[in-house]
Amino acid sequence: MSRLRARGRRRASRIHPALYLFPLPALVLYVVFFAVPTLQAVQYSVTDWDGFSPDFANVGIANFRDALTDDDLFRNAATNNLKFMLVVVVLQTAFALLLALLLARNSRGGILLRALFFFPTILSSVSVAFIWKFVYDPNFGLGNRFLGAVGLDGLQSSYLGDDAAAIYWVALSQVWFHVGQMMVLFIAGLQAVPRELYEASAIDGAGRWAQFRHITWPMIAPATTIVVAYTTIQSFRAFDLILGLGGNPPRPSLDILSTRIYATFVNSEYGYAAAESLLFMLLIAAITVAQRQLLGLTRGSV
Amino acid sequence: MSDRHTPLTRRRLMQLAGTVGAGWAVASCAGPGSSGGGADEARDEPIPTGPVEGEVSFAHWRAEDQAAFDQLIAAFRQETGVTVRQDISPSNDYQSTALQRVRGGGVGDVLTAFRGAQFNDMVSAGVYSDLTDQDVVGQYDSQLIEVGRQDGTQWGLPYQVVFNMPVANLDLLERAGATGAPQDWQGFLALCEDLQALGVVPIAWPAAAPGDAGQLLNAMVMNNAPADDMFVQVESGDLKVTDEWFLTTLRQYEQLRPFFQPRATGTAVEPAQQLFASGQAAMLATGSYHIAPVRALGAQFPMDLVAPITVPADQAKYEGIYNATFILGVNTASDVRPAGLAWVEFLSRPENASAYANATAQHVTVSGATYENQDLERTSPWLTRDTLLAPRFQFDDLDVRAAVENAAVAVVGGTSPEQAAEEAQRVVDQAQ
């Protein structure tokens, strides 16, 4: 034991002490921009602080209780967000995978199309919101004009003005916005799959579907894990896209948790907004853990 | 026994960083409200009578007025040597973040606020300097600046007078046979039918634009409500939006449904302006603040204001709606308060207020301002008519305001008035 410890000490002392200073900038940034705000959010969440007054009262768990049991707006935002997340995760992952499968080869056409599909990712959310605002406008928008031109007037919609469907229209914009980014992750995963596996399976008589099911899908599981987890978190952060499309504050049919928290903060309910933020964090954490468990997309399962 | 030369291991460094970080993090978590930015200390101190010098930051939300202010700023600089820098945010962002931004005094030596919740919060936060004893107050029409006063103290000076009711294309109204503004609800519906018969949209309503969509509610409730402070009472629980007066209002929105542009609930403000400016719609249900943008889109027709009178003519108490807003003030946290006050005084001179009004097509609260702009001249009679101070700004709780306004949008979208009212009332109840 003591020999082991002595060897460890010797190994540690061989590293120049100055090297230990290297993580410091990252650590400082993490503490300043994550640890402290999170601790403060916990502190504020049990108060009725309005965000500017010197006075406040401790209200215990009342903010959490109200948000969970007596707040239609928060519940509506959470429901919208789950619908939004579900549609975005399924469609974005499926389309990204499909595009990646079609464009994985490094042909000239493939590279050009990849660049084209990736293009929306480099736009700002506000620009994307403006583009889709023009598509979704019921009177002058591209969507209804196209439907009118091809004789499908019956399918014309008020899009973001349709309370039942508005959140799904925003989800489509989000998919268009980020599908190229996810496609690139899948392409990287696909290009890492050894060719020999396909050649061997072809000799064994495997069809394309069998190859996808037994080789491609398991081999790109790490990429899928990243895509699904990132898309999930991204769908909870669609704040600027929603505000750009739905205005500030958005109507209840477009309200998601991040916009609800912002609206609460603007409404001079800082303590309550902090409680909502913590519930938001817990929800994302729970969904991410559940996703990993349910989909079995961990490294161990590959 | 410890080593004489303790090496700096990774574990030790992490322990040290963790201890320091945790200590600092806990120390950073000072109690809420403890980072006031100095505004509270300066709150009761009058504006000092020091030299007019320095650079003044002027925070507001009127990007469309930037050029008009630039001209006034140039004249002010020539007179005093003081530079004024405009710090402009979009109106929604200004509503959301201005208080936090101006509290420290880094921006907004001279600031503005929307009437209602934002002004009230800014006064509570001690941002506005007391102007009660300043000579500049005498430059204003005292009735129009009442909203800048609280408990006898004049904190701010509302600079603009806006009429938050539909703007009408008089050419189209004339073609529809209208000889004047309808005097009752049946007359208003008949006018809408006549306009529809002309093949135009009677009312362009940007129901998908928060803020703009709610303006129509002002006129819809002004004669229906049992009290002028109806929305104060809704917030306090003395009135409910499930009461008959508000249900009547929602049923009237239902009657207007065929007269809005198709699928109105999805229309943003720009397309609604375009419909109106191009002559495809006869009325734009927002307010006089959209006259200048509509002119910028190329509208040549004469415009006036038309409020829907929702009751029989003999029961109508009000003809329309006005709002005194853009509440000017001097920031208590500012380092250049004398220069800030000088800028407010400069804006408050009749000749400068007139220049601003005519350049931006907005009426002002400054006494003796003269209007040469054709649209201002035509709408000037509204300054002396029986108008109600826009009730939608009575709300202190923005969630409650949005819920009540969204009830009207939901009805036009197909929800029954009763259901829309109940859903809104639940939000009101939960906010109490």
XYZ file of C-alpha atoms in Angstrom:
734
model
C 0.000 0.000 0.000
C 2.630 2.485 1.122
C 4.721 1.690 -1.953
C 1.757 2.343 -4.173
C 1.046 5.634 -2.440
C 4.688 6.653 -2.730
C 4.668 5.844 -6.436
C 1.502 7.875 -6.933
C 3.074 10.792 -5.108
C 6.159 10.586 -7.264
C 4.034 10.545 -10.415
C 2.061 13.549 -9.214
C 5.182 15.483 -8.341
C 6.538 14.953 -11.852
C 3.821 17.192 -13.281
C 4.672 20.864 -13.264
C 2.440 22.610 -10.713
C 1.639 25.424 -13.147
C -0.295 22.941 -15.256
C -2.898 22.747 -12.531
C -3.753 26.375 -13.173
C -5.012 25.516 -16.648
C -8.508 24.374 -15.575
C -8.918 27.550 -13.541
C -10.423 29.790 -16.273
C -13.039 27.149 -17.101
C -13.685 26.582 -13.412
C -14.136 30.293 -12.776
C -16.531 30.633 -15.712
C -18.492 27.619 -14.508
C -18.770 28.980 -11.010
C -19.674 32.518 -12.122
C -22.175 31.625 -14.810
C -23.619 28.366 -13.528
C -22.926 27.534 -9.899
C -23.632 30.961 -8.425
C -26.796 31.658 -10.483
C -28.103 28.195 -9.646
C -27.505 28.689 -5.941
C -29.109 32.110 -6.154
C -32.103 30.659 -7.974
C -32.579 28.231 -5.080
C -32.358 31.107 -2.654
C -34.784 33.339 -4.581
C -37.249 30.532 -5.264
C -38.440 30.517 -1.665
C -39.137 34.262 -1.637
C -41.744 36.572 -3.119
C -39.060 39.004 -4.351
C -40.248 41.186 -7.238
C -36.797 41.672 -8.742
C -36.142 45.249 -7.676
C -37.458 46.023 -4.187
C -35.215 45.862 -1.137
C -38.010 44.041 0.713
C -39.085 40.461 0.304
C -40.651 37.712 2.360
C -39.777 34.066 2.657
C -42.674 32.013 1.392
C -41.226 28.536 1.821
C -42.373 26.057 -0.792
C -45.433 28.110 -1.766
C -43.950 29.059 -5.162
C -43.303 25.411 -6.026
C -46.720 24.338 -4.789
C -48.485 27.060 -6.801
C -46.543 26.296 -9.959
C -47.361 22.596 -9.729
C -50.964 22.774 -8.594
C -52.489 26.195 -9.127
C -51.078 27.773 -12.254
C -52.853 27.135 -15.561
C -50.237 29.164 -17.436
C -47.304 27.077 -16.151
C -49.132 23.812 -16.764
C -50.104 24.950 -20.260
C -46.487 25.916 -21.014
C -45.219 22.551 -19.743
C -47.789 20.687 -21.860
C -46.902 22.739 -24.943
C -43.224 22.125 -24.314
C -43.676 18.365 -24.074
C -45.706 18.322 -27.312
C -43.071 20.480 -28.957
C -40.239 18.292 -27.696
C -41.901 15.084 -28.825
C -42.516 16.322 -32.354
C -39.095 17.920 -32.688
C -37.180 14.911 -31.308
C -38.999 12.381 -33.497
C -39.070 14.398 -36.721
C -35.645 15.980 -36.391
C -33.942 12.688 -35.570
C -35.787 10.805 -38.316
C -35.169 13.429 -41.012
C -31.570 13.940 -39.965
C -30.928 10.189 -40.152
C -32.671 9.897 -43.514
C -30.682 12.787 -44.972
C -27.460 11.388 -43.517
C -28.113 7.962 -45.060
C -28.775 9.565 -48.432
C -25.849 11.980 -48.319
C -23.165 10.071 -46.401
C -21.059 9.497 -49.532
C -18.521 12.194 -50.275
C -19.730 12.819 -53.826
C -19.817 16.360 -55.187
C -23.616 16.437 -55.237
C -23.791 14.995 -51.731
C -21.443 17.634 -50.329
C -23.404 20.407 -52.038
C -26.693 19.133 -50.658
C -25.186 18.717 -47.181
C -24.090 22.349 -47.284
C -27.578 23.341 -48.403
C -29.333 21.437 -45.619
C -26.808 22.691 -43.072
C -27.306 26.315 -44.110
C -30.300 27.151 -41.833
C -28.174 26.207 -38.807
C -25.881 29.171 -39.325
C -28.777 31.626 -39.389
C -29.784 33.421 -36.227
C -33.022 32.336 -34.574
C -34.535 35.747 -35.242
C -33.848 35.433 -38.983
C -35.410 31.982 -38.987
C -38.428 33.352 -37.136
C -38.845 36.100 -39.742
C -38.565 33.643 -42.627
C -41.266 31.426 -41.138
C -43.429 34.369 -40.216
C -43.624 35.112 -43.917
C -44.416 31.486 -44.679
C -47.123 31.253 -42.033
C -48.887 34.575 -42.581
C -52.471 33.591 -43.417
C -53.037 36.426 -45.908
C -49.748 37.035 -47.684
C -47.741 33.966 -46.598
C -46.109 31.430 -48.861
C -47.927 28.501 -47.217
C -51.488 29.527 -48.015
C -50.548 31.034 -51.384
C -48.963 27.758 -52.439
C -51.995 25.775 -51.272
C -54.274 28.203 -53.116
C -52.193 27.948 -56.288
C -52.444 24.151 -56.394
C -56.168 24.191 -55.668
C -55.945 23.019 -52.066
C -57.766 25.998 -50.572
C -59.451 23.700 -48.077
C -56.093 23.012 -46.431
C -55.291 26.671 -45.924
C -54.757 27.498 -42.276
C -54.228 30.374 -39.899
C -51.096 28.453 -38.773
C -49.831 30.234 -35.656
C -53.336 31.601 -35.098
C -54.788 28.114 -34.781
C -54.599 27.414 -31.051
C -54.759 23.630 -31.462
C -51.978 23.395 -34.044
C -49.783 26.471 -33.442
C -47.113 24.681 -31.394
C -46.708 22.001 -34.088
C -46.134 24.649 -36.762
C -43.372 26.118 -34.617
C -41.984 22.598 -34.178
C -41.739 22.273 -37.957
C -39.751 25.523 -38.119
C -37.450 24.206 -35.406
C -36.898 20.963 -37.341
C -36.050 22.923 -40.505
C -33.689 25.073 -38.459
C -31.640 22.282 -36.890
C -32.037 19.160 -39.002
C -28.861 19.943 -40.976
C -26.809 20.156 -37.811
C -28.018 16.750 -36.660
C -27.473 15.331 -40.145
C -23.781 16.211 -39.847
C -23.527 14.303 -36.546
C -25.140 11.262 -38.132
C -22.870 11.488 -41.183
C -19.839 11.510 -38.884
C -21.245 8.421 -37.170
C -21.990 6.683 -40.463
C -18.556 7.357 -41.897
C -16.982 5.713 -38.856
C -18.729 2.393 -39.544
C -16.148 -0.020 -41.056
C -16.923 -0.937 -44.684
C -15.895 -4.521 -43.990
C -19.012 -5.102 -41.938
C -21.219 -4.267 -44.900
C -19.095 -6.361 -47.264
C -19.211 -9.355 -44.910
C -22.950 -9.045 -44.392
C -23.511 -8.732 -48.143
C -21.633 -12.007 -48.643
C -23.890 -13.512 -45.990
C -26.853 -12.376 -48.063
C -28.092 -9.514 -45.877
C -30.429 -7.020 -47.568
C -30.257 -3.226 -47.072
C -32.827 -3.244 -44.301
C -31.043 -6.049 -42.478
C -27.752 -4.180 -42.836
C -29.322 -1.033 -41.436
C -30.964 -2.890 -38.564
C -28.025 -5.048 -37.531
C -25.021 -2.926 -38.477
C -25.805 0.752 -39.082
C -28.282 1.358 -36.247
C -26.178 -0.274 -33.477
C -22.969 1.291 -34.770
C -24.376 4.831 -34.844
C -26.002 4.494 -31.412
C -23.489 6.915 -29.845
C -24.349 9.509 -32.511
C -28.055 8.858 -31.973
C -27.607 9.366 -28.232
C -26.005 12.726 -28.833
C -28.623 13.746 -31.401
C -31.587 12.786 -29.214
C -30.172 14.339 -26.042
C -29.107 17.533 -27.810
C -32.411 17.842 -29.675
C -34.329 17.376 -26.438
C -32.422 20.100 -24.660
C -32.622 22.317 -27.748
C -36.399 21.959 -27.856
C -36.596 23.356 -24.334
C -34.456 26.302 -25.375
C -36.498 27.410 -28.397
C -37.006 30.698 -26.594
C -35.957 33.155 -29.316
C -37.716 31.261 -32.099
C -40.982 31.348 -30.146
C -40.632 35.028 -29.279
C -39.750 35.829 -32.895
C -42.749 33.948 -34.234
C -45.291 34.545 -31.501
C -44.313 37.936 -30.090
C -43.564 38.832 -26.528
C -45.289 37.482 -24.515
C -46.478 34.695 -26.813
C -50.113 33.614 -26.771
C -50.905 30.619 -24.506
C -50.928 28.295 -27.524
C -47.259 29.130 -28.187
C -46.029 29.489 -24.632
C -43.286 27.053 -23.600
C -41.478 26.817 -20.277
C -38.618 29.162 -21.130
C -40.973 31.869 -22.421
C -43.238 31.378 -19.393
C -40.311 31.851 -17.007
C -39.308 34.999 -18.891
C -42.893 36.317 -18.798
C -43.007 35.672 -15.047
C -39.742 37.534 -14.580
C -41.028 40.464 -16.681
C -44.166 40.430 -14.561
C -42.025 41.360 -11.545
C -42.323 37.900 -9.958
C -38.638 37.107 -9.669
C -38.984 34.613 -6.826
C -41.736 32.711 -8.599
C -39.747 32.734 -11.862
C -36.778 31.250 -9.963
C -39.004 28.431 -8.659
C -40.269 27.801 -12.190
C -36.660 27.693 -13.423
C -35.730 25.030 -10.895
C -38.736 22.927 -11.839
C -37.685 23.410 -15.456
C -34.189 22.130 -14.675
C -35.582 19.111 -12.855
C -37.909 18.319 -15.758
C -35.078 18.417 -18.316
C -32.899 16.259 -16.076
C -35.713 13.731 -15.588
C -36.493 13.559 -19.294
C -32.836 13.150 -20.248
C -32.356 10.318 -17.735
C -35.612 8.652 -18.788
C -34.632 8.916 -22.427
C -31.316 7.211 -21.864
C -32.953 4.442 -19.879
C -35.858 3.874 -22.239
C -33.952 4.025 -25.483
C -31.010 2.069 -24.116
C -28.761 4.377 -26.054
C -25.896 4.209 -23.652
C -22.452 3.095 -24.577
C -22.886 -0.139 -22.634
C -25.799 -1.227 -24.780
C -23.975 -0.882 -28.079
C 3.872 13.333 10.362
C 3.461 15.447 7.268
C 5.971 15.875 4.477
C 8.250 18.844 4.762
C 7.685 19.786 1.107
C 4.040 19.189 0.355
C 3.716 18.919 -3.434
C 0.885 20.789 -5.108
C -1.104 17.817 -6.327
C -4.165 17.943 -8.550
C -6.341 16.820 -5.651
C -5.025 19.598 -3.415
C -5.501 22.202 -6.122
C -9.048 21.058 -6.770
C -9.765 21.082 -3.037
C -8.409 24.593 -2.797
C -10.328 25.815 -5.841
C -13.477 24.114 -4.609
C -13.189 25.674 -1.155
C -12.516 29.142 -2.532
C -15.232 28.762 -5.182
C -17.840 27.521 -2.740
C -17.011 30.271 -0.270
C -17.210 32.878 -2.950
C -20.424 31.393 -4.351
C -22.079 31.493 -0.951
C -20.795 35.026 -0.390
C -22.229 35.997 -3.776
C -25.657 34.798 -2.773
C -26.510 37.957 -0.944
C -30.155 38.458 -0.146
C -32.608 39.494 -2.845
C -32.785 43.212 -3.371
C -29.334 43.826 -2.012
C -27.896 44.987 -5.340
C -29.838 48.135 -5.800
C -27.402 50.033 -7.956
C -27.646 53.204 -5.948
C -31.114 54.216 -7.050
C -32.636 53.819 -3.621
C -30.133 56.069 -1.905
C -30.618 58.866 -4.447
C -34.371 58.586 -4.522
C -35.232 61.374 -2.120
C -32.498 63.738 -3.179
C -33.698 66.520 -5.482
C -31.995 66.931 -8.834
C -28.832 68.974 -8.083
C -28.403 72.355 -9.715
C -24.949 71.640 -11.050
C -23.465 72.514 -14.424
C -25.174 71.181 -17.538
C -22.418 68.970 -18.908
C -21.520 65.406 -19.769
C -23.123 62.865 -22.042
C -26.761 61.938 -21.592
C -28.121 58.490 -22.385
C -31.757 58.702 -23.482
C -33.505 55.320 -23.195
C -36.721 54.744 -25.118
C -38.499 52.338 -27.466
C -39.519 54.551 -30.388
C -37.118 53.501 -33.154
C -39.419 55.223 -35.656
C -38.745 58.544 -33.878
C -34.971 58.249 -33.988
C -34.485 60.743 -36.831
C -36.805 63.291 -35.215
C -34.905 63.024 -31.931
C -31.566 63.233 -33.754
C -32.529 66.654 -35.094
C -33.550 67.861 -31.652
C -30.364 66.399 -30.161
C -28.259 68.381 -32.652
C -30.030 71.602 -31.661
C -29.638 70.782 -27.957
C -25.931 70.132 -28.411
C -25.472 73.444 -30.188
C -27.194 75.210 -27.319
C -25.602 73.450 -24.353
C -22.632 71.464 -25.632
C -24.183 68.319 -24.158
C -24.367 65.182 -26.280
C -27.438 62.980 -26.038
C -27.095 59.343 -27.062
C -30.283 57.443 -27.894
C -30.495 53.967 -26.385
C -33.391 52.400 -28.279
C -34.896 48.960 -27.623
C -37.873 47.428 -29.436
C -41.032 48.203 -27.472
C -41.577 44.633 -26.250
C -37.980 44.376 -25.064
C -38.203 47.776 -23.440
C -41.315 46.665 -21.582
C -39.465 43.533 -20.465
C -36.008 44.702 -19.522
C -35.844 48.485 -19.192
C -36.187 48.545 -15.417
C -33.252 46.187 -14.888
C -31.141 48.074 -17.430
C -31.703 51.608 -16.164
C -31.511 50.870 -12.424
C -27.754 51.083 -12.296
C -27.653 54.351 -14.234
C -25.303 53.001 -16.915
C -27.953 53.754 -19.507
C -31.073 55.862 -19.326
C -29.967 59.103 -17.642
C -33.226 60.254 -19.151
C -35.687 57.423 -19.473
C -39.215 56.709 -20.565
C -41.888 54.275 -19.396
C -45.154 52.871 -20.595
C -48.134 53.971 -18.571
C -49.300 51.321 -16.131
C -47.304 48.413 -14.757
C -43.908 49.571 -16.029
C -44.221 53.130 -14.755
C -45.532 51.902 -11.397
C -42.631 49.451 -11.041
C -40.090 52.096 -11.966
C -41.481 54.506 -9.407
C -41.483 51.743 -6.755
C -37.878 50.962 -7.627
C -36.923 54.600 -7.076
C -35.757 55.188 -10.631
C -37.699 58.407 -11.320
C -36.455 61.675 -9.819
C -39.025 63.943 -8.220
C -39.975 66.660 -10.726
C -42.806 68.189 -8.690
C -41.067 71.509 -8.014
C -39.364 71.801 -11.378
C -40.498 74.596 -13.705
C -40.708 72.154 -16.574
C -43.950 70.700 -15.200
C -45.676 74.005 -16.001
C -44.989 73.485 -19.710
C -47.538 70.670 -19.852
C -51.295 70.353 -19.979
C -51.797 69.403 -16.335
C -54.668 66.993 -17.059
C -52.646 65.034 -19.574
C -49.714 64.478 -17.232
C -51.755 63.153 -14.328
C -50.655 59.610 -15.125
C -47.079 60.625 -14.329
C -48.124 61.618 -10.810
C -48.430 59.408 -7.721
C -49.545 60.587 -4.280
C -49.046 64.214 -5.247
C -45.530 63.719 -6.615
C -44.841 64.318 -10.300
C -42.348 61.590 -11.129
C -42.642 61.621 -14.876
C -43.993 63.638 -17.786
C -46.075 61.695 -20.330
C -44.922 63.181 -23.632
C -47.231 61.586 -26.209
C -50.976 61.531 -26.602
C -52.033 58.445 -28.533
C -55.543 57.416 -29.559
C -55.761 53.651 -29.105
C -58.734 52.963 -31.348
C -59.236 51.984 -34.985
C -57.794 54.182 -37.737
C -60.124 54.495 -40.742
C -59.649 55.055 -44.468
C -62.094 57.938 -45.040
C -62.252 57.357 -48.794
C -63.558 53.834 -48.276
C -65.979 54.961 -45.573
C -67.343 57.577 -47.942
C -67.714 55.003 -50.714
C -69.644 52.832 -48.261
C -72.049 55.713 -47.734
C -70.942 56.648 -44.212
C -71.678 60.264 -43.365
C -69.901 60.173 -40.035
C -68.726 57.780 -37.355
C -71.468 55.305 -36.280
C -73.154 56.365 -33.072
C -74.185 52.932 -31.819
C -73.440 49.222 -32.141
C -76.014 48.541 -34.855
C -74.641 51.461 -36.842
C -71.106 50.072 -36.522
C -72.194 46.611 -37.702
C -74.118 48.203 -40.608
C -71.005 50.138 -41.613
C -68.979 46.914 -41.560
C -71.584 45.239 -43.791
C -71.516 48.154 -46.238
C -67.733 48.028 -46.369
C -67.821 44.298 -46.946
C -70.262 44.854 -49.808
C -67.613 47.059 -51.414
C -65.341 44.036 -51.526
C -62.901 45.245 -48.868
C -62.061 43.884 -45.436
C -63.935 46.097 -42.957
C -61.378 45.726 -40.148
C -57.732 44.645 -40.341
C -56.869 43.316 -36.901
C -53.392 41.992 -36.027
C -54.700 39.448 -33.555
C -51.420 37.518 -33.558
C -49.448 40.542 -32.354
C -49.474 40.809 -28.566
C -49.921 44.415 -27.549
C -51.444 45.585 -30.813
C -54.211 42.981 -30.637
C -55.265 44.259 -27.224
C -55.820 47.855 -28.309
C -59.285 47.146 -29.707
C -60.413 45.990 -26.270
C -60.063 49.563 -24.985
C -62.906 50.818 -27.140
C -64.935 47.610 -26.845
C -65.195 47.928 -23.047
C -65.264 51.722 -22.635
C -69.060 51.889 -22.711
C -69.873 48.327 -21.671
C -68.046 48.313 -18.347
C -69.847 49.285 -15.141
C -66.920 51.488 -14.008
C -64.095 53.438 -15.614
C -61.537 51.525 -13.565
C -62.989 48.203 -14.685
C -59.659 46.397 -15.035
C -58.388 47.620 -11.668
C -61.515 46.040 -10.255
C -60.990 42.861 -12.256
C -57.531 42.517 -10.697
C -58.843 43.210 -7.224
C -61.670 40.689 -7.663
C -64.509 43.233 -7.396
C -65.446 42.618 -11.027
C -65.097 39.412 -12.988
C -64.601 38.795 -16.649
C -67.370 36.207 -16.393
C -69.767 39.059 -15.506
C -72.388 40.042 -18.051
C -70.614 43.272 -19.164
C -67.528 41.384 -20.297
C -69.523 38.494 -21.774
C -71.447 41.093 -23.796
C -68.118 42.469 -25.010
C -66.953 39.001 -26.041
C -70.245 38.332 -27.831
C -69.719 41.555 -29.735
C -66.266 40.335 -30.758
C -68.073 37.230 -32.008
C -70.350 39.468 -34.099
C -67.295 41.183 -35.571
C -65.710 37.846 -36.579
C -66.899 37.972 -40.232
C -65.674 41.542 -40.585
C -62.032 40.898 -39.719
C -59.661 39.671 -42.434
C -59.818 35.889 -42.974
C -57.943 33.873 -40.325
C -57.324 37.027 -38.323
C -55.924 35.165 -35.326
C -52.777 34.384 -37.331
C -52.171 37.914 -38.624
C -49.130 39.830 -37.395
C -48.977 43.607 -37.329
C -47.057 44.199 -40.575
C -49.505 42.314 -42.821
C -52.422 44.081 -41.110
C -50.771 47.447 -41.809
C -50.190 46.357 -45.400
C -53.852 45.402 -45.847
C -54.885 48.817 -44.599
C -52.233 50.853 -46.416
C -53.013 49.193 -49.738
C -56.729 49.980 -49.436
C -57.748 46.341 -49.036
C -59.004 47.032 -45.513
C -61.075 50.002 -44.374
C -60.003 50.148 -40.723
C -56.880 49.200 -38.826
C -57.835 48.214 -35.289
C -54.735 49.419 -33.462
C -54.293 53.146 -32.886
C -53.112 56.536 -34.098
C -49.498 55.481 -33.493
C -49.773 53.456 -36.704
C -50.726 56.412 -38.921
C -47.091 57.347 -39.632
C -45.974 53.751 -40.428
C -48.998 53.359 -42.729
C -48.065 56.594 -44.522
C -44.537 55.212 -44.868
C -46.057 52.210 -46.656
C -47.465 54.585 -49.265
C -51.006 55.257 -48.054
C -52.357 58.440 -49.692
C -55.953 58.409 -48.461
C -57.284 60.638 -45.662
C -57.431 58.974 -42.252
C -59.368 59.560 -39.066
C -60.204 57.571 -35.966
C -63.381 55.527 -35.476
C -64.254 53.831 -32.203
C -66.906 51.139 -32.086
C -69.715 52.355 -29.841
C -70.966 49.124 -28.331
C -74.180 50.473 -26.763
C -77.224 52.463 -27.960
C -76.293 56.089 -28.731
C -78.057 57.525 -25.685
C -76.107 55.227 -23.341
C -72.687 55.999 -24.788
C -70.471 57.697 -22.230
C -67.306 57.844 -24.303
C -66.595 58.522 -27.972
C -63.133 57.090 -27.986
C -59.878 56.254 -26.226
C -56.680 58.122 -25.556
C -53.492 57.311 -23.764
C -50.807 59.541 -22.277
C -47.599 57.578 -22.480
C -43.859 57.739 -23.177
C -43.411 59.012 -19.636
C -40.198 61.045 -19.554
C -38.142 61.188 -16.401
C -34.677 61.734 -14.981
C -32.933 58.679 -13.558
C -32.037 58.961 -9.872
C -28.949 56.806 -10.486
C -27.631 59.091 -13.204
C -24.331 60.940 -12.776
C -25.470 63.737 -15.089
C -28.868 64.638 -13.674
C -28.610 68.406 -14.361
C -27.883 67.675 -18.033
C -30.693 65.084 -18.081
C -33.144 67.611 -16.696
C -31.950 70.168 -19.271
C -32.729 67.666 -22.064
C -36.237 67.093 -20.653
C -36.732 70.869 -20.457
C -35.542 71.234 -24.029
C -38.033 68.617 -25.252
C -40.769 70.366 -23.273
C -40.508 73.688 -25.077
C -43.544 74.156 -27.360
C -41.434 74.723 -30.469
C -39.448 71.517 -29.920
C -42.497 69.476 -28.934
C -44.224 70.749 -32.101
C -41.246 69.729 -34.219
C -41.328 66.267 -32.647
C -45.092 65.943 -33.077
C -45.103 66.990 -36.726
C -42.140 64.790 -37.601
C -43.652 61.703 -35.977
C -47.394 62.305 -36.508
C -48.127 62.056 -32.799
C -49.844 64.507 -30.523
C -47.968 65.737 -27.478
C -48.947 66.824 -23.991
C -46.939 70.057 -24.086
C -49.157 73.150 -23.897
C -48.987 75.411 -26.917
C -47.692 72.751 -29.319
C -48.921 73.394 -32.848
C -49.741 70.776 -35.433
C -48.980 71.248 -39.112
C -48.956 67.584 -40.044
C -52.166 66.867 -41.974
C -52.980 63.693 -40.042
C -52.442 65.437 -36.728
C -54.656 68.305 -37.801
C -57.439 65.937 -38.814
C -57.279 63.968 -35.559
C -56.767 66.997 -33.292
C -60.497 67.336 -32.467
C -60.117 64.086 -30.525
C -57.994 65.980 -27.996
C -61.147 67.654 -26.681
C -63.731 64.912 -27.146
C -65.103 62.591 -24.484
C -62.399 59.995 -24.421
C -61.426 57.448 -21.785
C -57.836 56.921 -20.696
C -56.933 53.562 -22.262
C -58.151 50.976 -19.741
C -55.847 48.130 -20.826
C -52.989 49.925 -19.073
C -54.840 49.701 -15.770
C -53.570 46.162 -15.358
C -50.622 45.803 -13.017
C -50.287 42.096 -13.666
C -49.158 41.432 -17.226
C -50.310 37.796 -17.117
C -53.793 38.924 -16.185
C -53.795 41.511 -18.950
C -52.697 38.934 -21.505
C -55.340 36.458 -20.319
C -58.156 39.009 -20.580
C -57.010 40.232 -23.994
C -56.488 36.687 -25.240
C -60.101 35.890 -24.357
C -61.182 38.243 -27.156
C -58.722 36.665 -29.598
C -59.906 33.185 -28.616
C -63.529 34.164 -29.306
C -62.634 35.407 -32.789
C -60.760 32.119 -33.243
C -63.928 30.155 -32.535
C -64.054 29.656 -28.749
C -67.398 30.434 -27.123
C -67.513 33.694 -25.136
C -68.468 31.800 -21.986
C -65.563 29.369 -22.218
C -63.065 32.115 -23.110
C -64.251 34.208 -20.159
C -64.028 31.278 -17.748
C -60.493 30.431 -18.817
C -59.427 34.062 -18.407
C -61.096 34.307 -15.005
C -59.178 31.251 -13.798
C -55.914 33.033 -14.583
C -57.180 36.154 -12.818
C -58.152 34.108 -9.758
C -54.827 32.285 -9.680
C -52.927 35.575 -9.861
C -54.690 36.969 -6.792
